[in-house]
mmCIF file of C-alpha atoms and ligand atoms in Angstrom:
data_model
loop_
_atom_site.group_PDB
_atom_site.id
_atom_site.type_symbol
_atom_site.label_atom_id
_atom_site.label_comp_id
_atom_site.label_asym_id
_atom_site.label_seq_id
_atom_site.Cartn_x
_atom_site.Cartn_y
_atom_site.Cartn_z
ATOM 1 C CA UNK A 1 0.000 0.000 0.000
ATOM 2 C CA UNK A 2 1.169 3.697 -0.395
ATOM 3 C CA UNK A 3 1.816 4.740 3.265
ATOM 4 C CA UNK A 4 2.622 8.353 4.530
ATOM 5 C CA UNK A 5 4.314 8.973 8.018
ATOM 6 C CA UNK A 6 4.237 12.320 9.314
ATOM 7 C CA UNK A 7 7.477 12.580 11.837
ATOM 8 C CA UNK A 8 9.045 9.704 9.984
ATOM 9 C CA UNK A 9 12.679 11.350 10.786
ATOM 10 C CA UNK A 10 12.352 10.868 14.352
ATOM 11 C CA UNK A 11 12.791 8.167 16.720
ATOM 12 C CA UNK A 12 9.835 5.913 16.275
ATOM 13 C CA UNK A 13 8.768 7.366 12.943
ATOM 14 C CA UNK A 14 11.879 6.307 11.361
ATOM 15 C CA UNK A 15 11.759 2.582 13.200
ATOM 16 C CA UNK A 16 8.422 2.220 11.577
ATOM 17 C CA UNK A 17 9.150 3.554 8.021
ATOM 18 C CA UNK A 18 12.033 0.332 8.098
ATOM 19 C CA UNK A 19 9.359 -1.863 9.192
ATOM 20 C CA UNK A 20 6.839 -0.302 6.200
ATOM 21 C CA UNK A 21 9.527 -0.971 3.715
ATOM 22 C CA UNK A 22 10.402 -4.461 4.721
ATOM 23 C CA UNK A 23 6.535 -5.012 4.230
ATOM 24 C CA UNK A 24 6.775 -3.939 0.926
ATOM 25 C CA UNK A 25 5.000 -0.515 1.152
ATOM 26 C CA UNK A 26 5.861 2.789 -0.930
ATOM 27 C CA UNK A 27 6.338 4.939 1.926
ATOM 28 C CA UNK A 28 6.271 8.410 1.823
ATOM 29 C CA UNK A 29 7.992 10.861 4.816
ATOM 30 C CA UNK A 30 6.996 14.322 6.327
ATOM 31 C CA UNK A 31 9.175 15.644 8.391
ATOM 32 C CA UNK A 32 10.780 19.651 9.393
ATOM 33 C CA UNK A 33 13.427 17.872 10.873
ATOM 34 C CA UNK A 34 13.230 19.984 14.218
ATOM 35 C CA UNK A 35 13.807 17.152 16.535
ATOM 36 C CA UNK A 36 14.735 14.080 13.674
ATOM 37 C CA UNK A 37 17.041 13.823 11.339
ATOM 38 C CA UNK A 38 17.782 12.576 7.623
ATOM 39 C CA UNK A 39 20.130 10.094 9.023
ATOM 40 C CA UNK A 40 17.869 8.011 10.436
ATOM 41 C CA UNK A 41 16.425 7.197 6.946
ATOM 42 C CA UNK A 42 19.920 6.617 5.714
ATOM 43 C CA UNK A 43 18.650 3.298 4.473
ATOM 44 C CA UNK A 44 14.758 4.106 3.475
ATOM 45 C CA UNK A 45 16.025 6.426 1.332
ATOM 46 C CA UNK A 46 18.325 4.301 -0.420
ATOM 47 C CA UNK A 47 15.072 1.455 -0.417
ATOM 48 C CA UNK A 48 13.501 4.350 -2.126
ATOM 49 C CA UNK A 49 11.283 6.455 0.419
ATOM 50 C CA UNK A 50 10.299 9.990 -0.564
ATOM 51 C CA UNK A 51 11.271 12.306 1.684
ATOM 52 C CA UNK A 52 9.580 16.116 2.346
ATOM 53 C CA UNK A 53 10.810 18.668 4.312
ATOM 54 C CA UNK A 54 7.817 20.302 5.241
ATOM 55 C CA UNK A 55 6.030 21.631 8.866
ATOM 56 C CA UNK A 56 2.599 19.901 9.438
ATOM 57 C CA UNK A 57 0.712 22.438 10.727
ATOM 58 C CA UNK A 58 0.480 24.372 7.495
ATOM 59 C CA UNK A 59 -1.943 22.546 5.150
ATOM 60 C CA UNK A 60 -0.928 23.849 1.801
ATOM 61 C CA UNK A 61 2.432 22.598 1.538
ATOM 62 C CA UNK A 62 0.980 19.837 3.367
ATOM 63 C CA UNK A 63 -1.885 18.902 0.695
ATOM 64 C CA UNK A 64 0.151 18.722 -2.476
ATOM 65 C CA UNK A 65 2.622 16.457 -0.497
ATOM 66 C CA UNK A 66 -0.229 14.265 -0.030
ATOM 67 C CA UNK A 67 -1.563 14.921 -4.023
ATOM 68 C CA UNK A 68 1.362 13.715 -4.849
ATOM 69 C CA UNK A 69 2.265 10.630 -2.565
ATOM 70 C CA UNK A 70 -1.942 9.450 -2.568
ATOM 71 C CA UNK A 71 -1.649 7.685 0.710
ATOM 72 C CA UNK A 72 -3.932 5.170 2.072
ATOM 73 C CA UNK A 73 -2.246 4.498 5.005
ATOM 74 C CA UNK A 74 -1.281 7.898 7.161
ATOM 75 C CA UNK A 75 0.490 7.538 10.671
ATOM 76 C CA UNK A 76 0.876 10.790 12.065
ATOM 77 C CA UNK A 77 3.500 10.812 14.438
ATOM 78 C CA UNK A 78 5.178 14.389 14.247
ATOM 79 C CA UNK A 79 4.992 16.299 17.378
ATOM 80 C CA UNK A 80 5.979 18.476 19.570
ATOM 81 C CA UNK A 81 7.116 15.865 22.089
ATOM 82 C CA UNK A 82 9.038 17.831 24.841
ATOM 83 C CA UNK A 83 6.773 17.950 28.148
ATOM 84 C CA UNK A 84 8.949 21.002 29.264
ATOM 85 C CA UNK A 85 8.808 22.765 26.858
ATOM 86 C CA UNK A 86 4.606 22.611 26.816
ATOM 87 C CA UNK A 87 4.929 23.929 29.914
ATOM 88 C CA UNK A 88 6.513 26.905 29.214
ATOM 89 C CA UNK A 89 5.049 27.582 25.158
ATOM 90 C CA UNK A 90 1.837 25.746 25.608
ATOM 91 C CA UNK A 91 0.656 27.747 22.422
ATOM 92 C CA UNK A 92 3.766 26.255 20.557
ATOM 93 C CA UNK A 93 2.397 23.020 21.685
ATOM 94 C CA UNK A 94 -1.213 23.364 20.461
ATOM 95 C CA UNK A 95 0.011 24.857 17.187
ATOM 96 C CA UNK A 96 2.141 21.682 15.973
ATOM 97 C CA UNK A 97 0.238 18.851 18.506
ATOM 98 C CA UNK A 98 -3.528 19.861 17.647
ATOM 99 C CA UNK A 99 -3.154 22.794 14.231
ATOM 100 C CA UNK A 100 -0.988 19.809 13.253
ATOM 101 C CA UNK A 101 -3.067 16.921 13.768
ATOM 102 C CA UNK A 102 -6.450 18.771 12.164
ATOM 103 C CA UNK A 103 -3.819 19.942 8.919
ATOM 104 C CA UNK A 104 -2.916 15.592 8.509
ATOM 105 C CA UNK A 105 -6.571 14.873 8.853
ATOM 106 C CA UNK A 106 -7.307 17.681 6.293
ATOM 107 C CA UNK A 107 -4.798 16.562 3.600
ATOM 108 C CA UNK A 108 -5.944 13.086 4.562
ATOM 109 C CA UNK A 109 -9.751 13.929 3.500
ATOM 110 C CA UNK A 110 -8.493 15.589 0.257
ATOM 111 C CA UNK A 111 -7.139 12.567 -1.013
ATOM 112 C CA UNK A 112 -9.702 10.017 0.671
ATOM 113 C CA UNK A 113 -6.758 8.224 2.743
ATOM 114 C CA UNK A 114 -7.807 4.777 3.827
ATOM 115 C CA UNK A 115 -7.068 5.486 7.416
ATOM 116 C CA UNK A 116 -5.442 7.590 9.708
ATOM 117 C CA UNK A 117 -3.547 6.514 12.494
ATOM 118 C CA UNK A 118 -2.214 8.720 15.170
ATOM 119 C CA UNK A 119 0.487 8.023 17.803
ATOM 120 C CA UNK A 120 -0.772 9.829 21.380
ATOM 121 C CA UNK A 121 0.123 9.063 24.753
ATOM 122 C CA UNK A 122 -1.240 7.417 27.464
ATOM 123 C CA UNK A 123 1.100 8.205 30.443
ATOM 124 C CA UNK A 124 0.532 11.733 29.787
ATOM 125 C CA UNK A 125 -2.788 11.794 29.354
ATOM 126 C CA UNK A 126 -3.900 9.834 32.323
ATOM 127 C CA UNK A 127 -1.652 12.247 34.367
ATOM 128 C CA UNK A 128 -1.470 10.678 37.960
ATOM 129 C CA UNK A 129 -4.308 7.806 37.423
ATOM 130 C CA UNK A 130 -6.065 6.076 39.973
ATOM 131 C CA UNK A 131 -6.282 2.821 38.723
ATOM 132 C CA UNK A 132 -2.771 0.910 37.768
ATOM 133 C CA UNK A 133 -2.615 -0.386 35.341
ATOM 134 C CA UNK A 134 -4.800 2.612 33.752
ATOM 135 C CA UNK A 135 -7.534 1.383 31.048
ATOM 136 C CA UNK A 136 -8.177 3.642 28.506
ATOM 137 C CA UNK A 137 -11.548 4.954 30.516
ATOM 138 C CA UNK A 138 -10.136 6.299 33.352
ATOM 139 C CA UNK A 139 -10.291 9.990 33.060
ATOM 140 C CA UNK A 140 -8.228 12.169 31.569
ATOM 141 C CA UNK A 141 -6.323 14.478 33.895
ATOM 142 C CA UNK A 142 -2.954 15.824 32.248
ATOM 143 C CA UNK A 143 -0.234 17.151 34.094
ATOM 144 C CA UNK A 144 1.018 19.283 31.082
ATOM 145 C CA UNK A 145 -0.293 20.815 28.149
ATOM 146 C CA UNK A 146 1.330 18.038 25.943
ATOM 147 C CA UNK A 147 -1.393 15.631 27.609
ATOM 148 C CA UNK A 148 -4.085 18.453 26.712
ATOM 149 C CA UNK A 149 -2.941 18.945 23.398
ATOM 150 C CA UNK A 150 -2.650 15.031 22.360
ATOM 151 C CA UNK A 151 -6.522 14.784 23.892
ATOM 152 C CA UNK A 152 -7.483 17.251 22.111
ATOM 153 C CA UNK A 153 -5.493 15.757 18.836
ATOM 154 C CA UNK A 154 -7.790 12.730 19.735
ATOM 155 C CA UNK A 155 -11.037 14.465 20.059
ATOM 156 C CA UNK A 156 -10.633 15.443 15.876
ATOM 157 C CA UNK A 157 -10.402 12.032 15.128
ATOM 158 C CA UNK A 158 -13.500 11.102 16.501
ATOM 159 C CA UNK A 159 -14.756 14.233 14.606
ATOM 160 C CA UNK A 160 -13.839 13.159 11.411
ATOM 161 C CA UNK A 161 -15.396 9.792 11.870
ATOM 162 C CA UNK A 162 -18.714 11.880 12.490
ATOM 163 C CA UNK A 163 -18.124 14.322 9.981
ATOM 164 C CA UNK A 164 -16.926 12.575 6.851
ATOM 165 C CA UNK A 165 -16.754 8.748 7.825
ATOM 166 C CA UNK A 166 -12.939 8.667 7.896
ATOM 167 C CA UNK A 167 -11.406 5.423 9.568
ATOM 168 C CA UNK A 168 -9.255 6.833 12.326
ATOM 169 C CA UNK A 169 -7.603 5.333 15.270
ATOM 170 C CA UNK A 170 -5.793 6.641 18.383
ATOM 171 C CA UNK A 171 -2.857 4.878 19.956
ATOM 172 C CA UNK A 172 -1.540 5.436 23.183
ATOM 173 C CA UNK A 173 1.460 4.688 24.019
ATOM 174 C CA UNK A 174 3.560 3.952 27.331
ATOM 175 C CA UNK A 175 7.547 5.511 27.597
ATOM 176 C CA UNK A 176 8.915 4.283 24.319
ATOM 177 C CA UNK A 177 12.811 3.355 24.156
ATOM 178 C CA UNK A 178 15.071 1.746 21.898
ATOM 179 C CA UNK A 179 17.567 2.664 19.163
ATOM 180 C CA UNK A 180 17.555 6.170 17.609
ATOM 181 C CA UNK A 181 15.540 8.034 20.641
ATOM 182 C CA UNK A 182 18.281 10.750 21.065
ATOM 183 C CA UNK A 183 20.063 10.648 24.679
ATOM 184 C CA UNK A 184 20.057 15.019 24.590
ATOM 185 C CA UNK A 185 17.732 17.551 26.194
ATOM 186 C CA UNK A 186 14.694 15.733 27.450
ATOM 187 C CA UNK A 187 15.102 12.829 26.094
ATOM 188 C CA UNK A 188 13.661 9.537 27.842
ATOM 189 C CA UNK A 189 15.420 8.398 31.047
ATOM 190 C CA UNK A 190 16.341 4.738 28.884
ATOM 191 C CA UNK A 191 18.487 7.419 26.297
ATOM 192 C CA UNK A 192 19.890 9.746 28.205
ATOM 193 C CA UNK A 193 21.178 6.666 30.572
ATOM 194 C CA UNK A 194 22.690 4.826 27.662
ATOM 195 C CA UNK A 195 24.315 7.840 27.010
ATOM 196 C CA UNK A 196 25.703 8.453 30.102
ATOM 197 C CA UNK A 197 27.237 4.932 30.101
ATOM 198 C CA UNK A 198 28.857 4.898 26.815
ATOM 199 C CA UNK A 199 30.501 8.588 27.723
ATOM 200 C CA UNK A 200 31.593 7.301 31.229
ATOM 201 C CA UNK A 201 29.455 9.469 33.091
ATOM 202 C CA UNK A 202 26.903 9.185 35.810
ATOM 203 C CA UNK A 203 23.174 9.253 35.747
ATOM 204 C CA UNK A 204 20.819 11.844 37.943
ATOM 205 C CA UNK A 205 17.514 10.221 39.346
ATOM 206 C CA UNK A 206 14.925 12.889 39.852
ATOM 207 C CA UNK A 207 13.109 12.304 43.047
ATOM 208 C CA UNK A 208 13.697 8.443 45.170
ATOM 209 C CA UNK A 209 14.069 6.745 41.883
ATOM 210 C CA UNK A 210 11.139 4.238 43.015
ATOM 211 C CA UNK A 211 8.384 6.540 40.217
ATOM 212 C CA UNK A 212 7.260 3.675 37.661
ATOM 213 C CA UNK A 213 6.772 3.643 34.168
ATOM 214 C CA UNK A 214 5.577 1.487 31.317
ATOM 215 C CA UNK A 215 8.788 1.254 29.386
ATOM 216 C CA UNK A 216 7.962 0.068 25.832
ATOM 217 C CA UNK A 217 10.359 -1.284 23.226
ATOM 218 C CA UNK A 218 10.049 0.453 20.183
ATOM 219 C CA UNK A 219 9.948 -2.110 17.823
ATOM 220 C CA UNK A 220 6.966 -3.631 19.894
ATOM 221 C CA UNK A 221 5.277 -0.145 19.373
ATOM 222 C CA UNK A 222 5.925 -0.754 15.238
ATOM 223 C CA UNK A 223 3.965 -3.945 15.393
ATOM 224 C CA UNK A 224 1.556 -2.361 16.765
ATOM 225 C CA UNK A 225 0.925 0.277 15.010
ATOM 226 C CA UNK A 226 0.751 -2.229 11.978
ATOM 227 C CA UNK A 227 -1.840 -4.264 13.535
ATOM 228 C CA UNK A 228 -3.759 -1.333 14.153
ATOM 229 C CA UNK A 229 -2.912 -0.149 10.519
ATOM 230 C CA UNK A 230 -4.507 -3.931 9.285
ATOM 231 C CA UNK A 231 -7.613 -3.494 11.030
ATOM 232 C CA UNK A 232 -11.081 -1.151 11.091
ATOM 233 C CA UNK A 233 -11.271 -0.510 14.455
ATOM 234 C CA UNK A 234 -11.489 2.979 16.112
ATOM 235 C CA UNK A 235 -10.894 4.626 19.018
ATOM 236 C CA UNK A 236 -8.153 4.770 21.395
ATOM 237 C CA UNK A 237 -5.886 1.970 22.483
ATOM 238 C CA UNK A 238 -3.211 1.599 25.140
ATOM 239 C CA UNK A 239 -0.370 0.256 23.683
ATOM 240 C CA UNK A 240 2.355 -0.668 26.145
ATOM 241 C CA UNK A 241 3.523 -3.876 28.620
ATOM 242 C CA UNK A 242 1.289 -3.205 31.364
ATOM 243 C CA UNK A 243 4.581 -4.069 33.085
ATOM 244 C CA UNK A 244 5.685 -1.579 35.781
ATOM 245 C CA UNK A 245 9.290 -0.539 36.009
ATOM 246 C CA UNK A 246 11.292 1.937 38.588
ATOM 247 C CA UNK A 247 14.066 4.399 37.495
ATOM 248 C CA UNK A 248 16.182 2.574 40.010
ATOM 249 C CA UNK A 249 15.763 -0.829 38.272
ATOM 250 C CA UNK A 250 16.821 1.126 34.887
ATOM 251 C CA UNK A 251 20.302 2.502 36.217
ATOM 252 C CA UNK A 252 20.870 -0.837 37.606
ATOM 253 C CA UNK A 253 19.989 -2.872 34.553
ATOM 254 C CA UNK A 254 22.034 -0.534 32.255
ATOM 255 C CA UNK A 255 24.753 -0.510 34.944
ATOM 256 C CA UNK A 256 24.658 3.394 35.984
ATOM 257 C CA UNK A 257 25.930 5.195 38.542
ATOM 258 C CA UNK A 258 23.469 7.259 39.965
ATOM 259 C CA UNK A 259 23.611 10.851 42.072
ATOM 260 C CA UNK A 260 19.928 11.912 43.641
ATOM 261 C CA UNK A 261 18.336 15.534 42.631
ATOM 262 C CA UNK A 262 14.999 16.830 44.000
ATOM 263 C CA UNK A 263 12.281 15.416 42.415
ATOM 264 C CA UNK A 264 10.844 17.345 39.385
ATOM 265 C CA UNK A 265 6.938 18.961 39.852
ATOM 266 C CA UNK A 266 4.096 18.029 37.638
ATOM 267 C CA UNK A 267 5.713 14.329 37.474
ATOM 268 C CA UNK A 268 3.389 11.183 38.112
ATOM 269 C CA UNK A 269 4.750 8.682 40.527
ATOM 270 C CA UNK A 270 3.002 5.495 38.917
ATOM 271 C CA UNK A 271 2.199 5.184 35.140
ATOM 272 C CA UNK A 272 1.291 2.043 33.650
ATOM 273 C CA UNK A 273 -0.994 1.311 30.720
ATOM 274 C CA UNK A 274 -3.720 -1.683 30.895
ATOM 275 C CA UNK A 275 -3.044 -3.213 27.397
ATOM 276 C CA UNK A 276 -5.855 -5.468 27.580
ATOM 277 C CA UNK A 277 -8.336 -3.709 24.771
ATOM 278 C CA UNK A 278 -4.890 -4.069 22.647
ATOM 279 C CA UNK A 279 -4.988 -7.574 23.198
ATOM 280 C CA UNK A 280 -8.636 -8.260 22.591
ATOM 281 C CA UNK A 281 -9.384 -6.066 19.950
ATOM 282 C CA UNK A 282 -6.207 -6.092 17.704
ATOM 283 C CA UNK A 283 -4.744 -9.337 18.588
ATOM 284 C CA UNK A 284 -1.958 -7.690 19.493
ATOM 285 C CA UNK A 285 0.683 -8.042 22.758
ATOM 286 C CA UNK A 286 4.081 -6.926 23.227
ATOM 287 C CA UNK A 287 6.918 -9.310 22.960
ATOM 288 C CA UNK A 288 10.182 -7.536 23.948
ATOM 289 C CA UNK A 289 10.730 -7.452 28.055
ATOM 290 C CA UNK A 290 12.342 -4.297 29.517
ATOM 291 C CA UNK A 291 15.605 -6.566 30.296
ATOM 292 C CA UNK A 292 15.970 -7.636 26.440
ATOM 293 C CA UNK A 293 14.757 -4.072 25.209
ATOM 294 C CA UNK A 294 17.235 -2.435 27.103
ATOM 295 C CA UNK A 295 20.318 -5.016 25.602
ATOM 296 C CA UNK A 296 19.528 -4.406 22.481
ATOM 297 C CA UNK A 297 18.979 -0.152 22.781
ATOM 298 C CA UNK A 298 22.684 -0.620 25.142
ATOM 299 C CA UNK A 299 24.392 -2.385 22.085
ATOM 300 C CA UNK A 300 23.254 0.097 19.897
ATOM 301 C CA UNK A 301 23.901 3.242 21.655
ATOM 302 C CA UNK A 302 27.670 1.825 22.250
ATOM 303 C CA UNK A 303 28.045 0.837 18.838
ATOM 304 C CA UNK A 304 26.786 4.229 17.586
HETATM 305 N N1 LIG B 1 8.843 8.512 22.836
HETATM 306 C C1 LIG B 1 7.816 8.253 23.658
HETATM 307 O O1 LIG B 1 8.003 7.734 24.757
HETATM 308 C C2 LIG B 1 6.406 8.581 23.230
HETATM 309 C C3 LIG B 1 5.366 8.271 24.118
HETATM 310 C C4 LIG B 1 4.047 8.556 23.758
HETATM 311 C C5 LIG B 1 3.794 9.131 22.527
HETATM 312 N N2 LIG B 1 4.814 9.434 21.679
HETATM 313 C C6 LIG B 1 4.486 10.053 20.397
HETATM 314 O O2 LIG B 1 5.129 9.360 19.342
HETATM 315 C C7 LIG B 1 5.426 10.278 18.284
HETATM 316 C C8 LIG B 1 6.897 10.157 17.891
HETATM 317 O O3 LIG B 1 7.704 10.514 19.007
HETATM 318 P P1 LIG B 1 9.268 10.226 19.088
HETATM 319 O O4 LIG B 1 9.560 9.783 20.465
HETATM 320 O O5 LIG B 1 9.691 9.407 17.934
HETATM 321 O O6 LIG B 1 9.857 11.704 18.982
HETATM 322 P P2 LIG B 1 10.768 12.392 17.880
HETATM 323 O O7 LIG B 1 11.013 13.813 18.341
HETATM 324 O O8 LIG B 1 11.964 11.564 17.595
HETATM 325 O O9 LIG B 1 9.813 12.391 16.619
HETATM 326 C C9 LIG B 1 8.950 13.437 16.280
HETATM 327 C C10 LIG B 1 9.250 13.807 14.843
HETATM 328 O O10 LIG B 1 8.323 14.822 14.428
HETATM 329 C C11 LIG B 1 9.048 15.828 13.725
HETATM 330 N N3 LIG B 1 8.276 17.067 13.862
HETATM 331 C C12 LIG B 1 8.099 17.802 14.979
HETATM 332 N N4 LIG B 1 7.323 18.870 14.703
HETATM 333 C C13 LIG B 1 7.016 18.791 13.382
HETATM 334 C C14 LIG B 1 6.246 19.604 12.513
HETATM 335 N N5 LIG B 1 5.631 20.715 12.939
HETATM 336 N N6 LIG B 1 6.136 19.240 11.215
HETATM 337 C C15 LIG B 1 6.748 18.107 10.758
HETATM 338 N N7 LIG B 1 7.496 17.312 11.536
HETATM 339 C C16 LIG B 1 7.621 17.647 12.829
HETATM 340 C C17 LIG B 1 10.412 15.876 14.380
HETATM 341 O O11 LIG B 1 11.416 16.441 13.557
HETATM 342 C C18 LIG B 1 10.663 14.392 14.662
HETATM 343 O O12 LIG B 1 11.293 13.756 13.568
HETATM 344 C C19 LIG B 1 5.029 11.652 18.796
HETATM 345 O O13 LIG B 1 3.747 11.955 18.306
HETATM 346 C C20 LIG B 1 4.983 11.475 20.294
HETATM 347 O O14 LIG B 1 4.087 12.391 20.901
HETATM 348 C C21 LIG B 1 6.120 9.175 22.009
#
C-alpha cells in the first residue's frame, strides 16, 4: 500500500518507516526535521522512500505532499514531544500537537486516505491515574499541556469519523525506548542513561528513583501500530507492557551510577498502561521485556 508517516525522521517514525519498507510498502515521509534527522532514513532512502521537508501544521504545503504521494495508510506521528517545553510555550504546543493533527486529517480527506492513524500518549494523558494499570476509561487528567494537546489531537479524530466517515484510530502509548531516541535535552530516562554509560558518566535520578513507568520497546510499538494499521477498528488503544518498572531498576539494569536531585513537579509517581483492549481487539501483545529491550537499545547506543 502507499503509506505516509508524518514525523518519519524521528525516533519511532523512522523505526516504523524500516518496518513499512520491509513489508513492501511505498512509503512516503513528512518531516521539518526539528527534533529528527535525515540520518535516520539513511537506508529508506536508499530502499527508495520519498522524503519532504515540510512543517505539518500548514496545510498547503501539506496537501500537495499528499496529491502527490496518494496515501492510504497515514500515521501521524510528528509532534511536539518535549513535556517542558509545553509547559513553558503551551501555544507552541497546540500549534504543531492539535493545528498539526487537524492539517494531517485535512490533507488526509483531500485525497480520501484509507485510514489515519495517530500516535498519542497514554502516560501523559492519564496524568497521575487512579487505577494501575490505567484502562483507557479512566479519566483524563494531564499534568502538562502536551497531555491536553494530544486529547485534544484525539477528540478530531473522533470528529472526522462523524463528519466525513474517515477510519481513524488513536494509539496510546507507554515511555517508548530503543535505538535512535536521542540521549540530549529531554530525552527519555532509557536514552539519556545509555548515554551516560557509553561517555563514562553518571546518571541523575529525579526524586527516590522508586516513580514507575511502562517502558515500551520500540519495535513492539511498530507492530503495533501495523496491527492497528490492518484493522477497522477505532478509538483509542493503550499500547504498552502493562509491566511496571522503577528508574532505580533502569540505572541498575544498564549498569549506571546514579547521584539523587529533588524530584521534578508536575511528574506522576506510577504510570502504567492496561493493554488489555490491545490484546482483545487487535490481537496484538508486546513481545520484547524491559531486560531484552534495554540489551539491544545498550548495544546500539555503544556501537553508535
Ligand atoms: N517517545 C515516547 O516515549 C512517546 C510516548 C508517547 C507518545 N509518543 C508520540 O510518538 C510520536 C513520535 O515521538 P518520538 O519519540 O519518535 O519523537 P521524535 O522527536 O523523535 O519524533 C517526532 C518527529 O516529528 C518531527 N516534527 C516535529 N514537529 C514537526 C512539525 N511541525 N512538522 C513536521 N514534523 C515535525 C520531528 O522532527 C521528529 O522527527 C510523537 O507523536 C509522540 O508524541 C512518544
Amino acid at each position: 500500500m502507499r503509506a505516509l508517516v508524518t514525523g518519519g525522521a524521528g525516533f519511532i517514525g523512522s523505526n516504523l518507516v524500516d518496518a513499512l519498507v520491509d513489508a513492501g510498502h511505498t512509503v512516503t515521509v513528512v518531516d521539518n526535521l526539528s527534533s529528527g534527522k535525515e540520518a535516520n532514513l539513511e537506508q529508506a532512502l536508499r530502499q527508495g522512500v520519498t522524503f519532504h521537508q515540510a512543517d505539518v501544521a500548514e496545510l498547503g504545503p501539506l496537501r500537495e505532499i499528499f496529491e502527490q504521494a496518494r496515501p492510504e495508510l497515514v500515521f501521524h506521528l510528528a509532534a511536539q514531544i518535549d513535556v517542558r517545553k509545553s509547559v513553558s510555550d503551551p501555544v507552541f504546543d497546540a500549534r504543531v500537537n492539535v493545528g498539526g493533527t487537524a492539517a494531517v486529517l485535512e490533507a488526509s480527506r483531500s485525497v480520501q486516505a484509507r485510514r489515519v492513524l495517530f500516535s498519542s500518549t497514554g502516560g501523559a494523558m492519564y496524568g497521575d491515574a487512579k487505577v494501575i494499570p490505567t484502562p483507557e476509561d479512566a479519566s483524563i487528567e494531564p499534568m502538562a499541556p502536551y497531555g491536553t494537546s494530544k486529547y485534544a489531537a484525539e477528540t478530531y479524530l473522533g470528529l472526522y469519523e462523524r463528519l466525513y466517515g474517515m477510519s481513524t484510530i488513536a494509539l496510546r502509548f507507554g515511555n517508548v525506548f530503543g535505538p535512535r531516541q536521542d540521549p540530549h535535552g529531554e530525552a527519555g530516562v532509557i536514552a539519556i542513561y545509555c548515554g551516560a554509560r557509553k561517555e563514562g558518566r553518571r546518571g541523575i535520578v529525579f526524586g527516590d528513583g522508586r516513580q514507575t513507568r511502562d517502558y515500551t520497546y520500540v519495535g513492539d510499538i511498530v507492530s503495533a501500530a501495523l496491527a492497528a494499521a490492518d484493522h477497522d477498528a477505532t478509538g483509542a488503544f493503550n499500547v504498552g507492557t502493562g509491566v511496571e518498572t522503577t528508574v532505580l531498576e533502569i540505572a541498575e539494569k544498564l549498569g549506571v551510577e546514579t547521584d539523587f536531585q529533588p524530584a521534578r513537579t508536575g511528574e506522576a509517581q506510577r504510570s502504567c498502561l492496561d493493554v488489555t483492549k490491545a490484546a482483545e481487539v487487535l490481537g496484538w501483545r508486546s513481545k520484547v521485556e524491559v531486560e531484552e529491550g534495554l540489551e539491544r537499545t545498550l548495544e546500539w547506543a555503544l556501537a553508535e
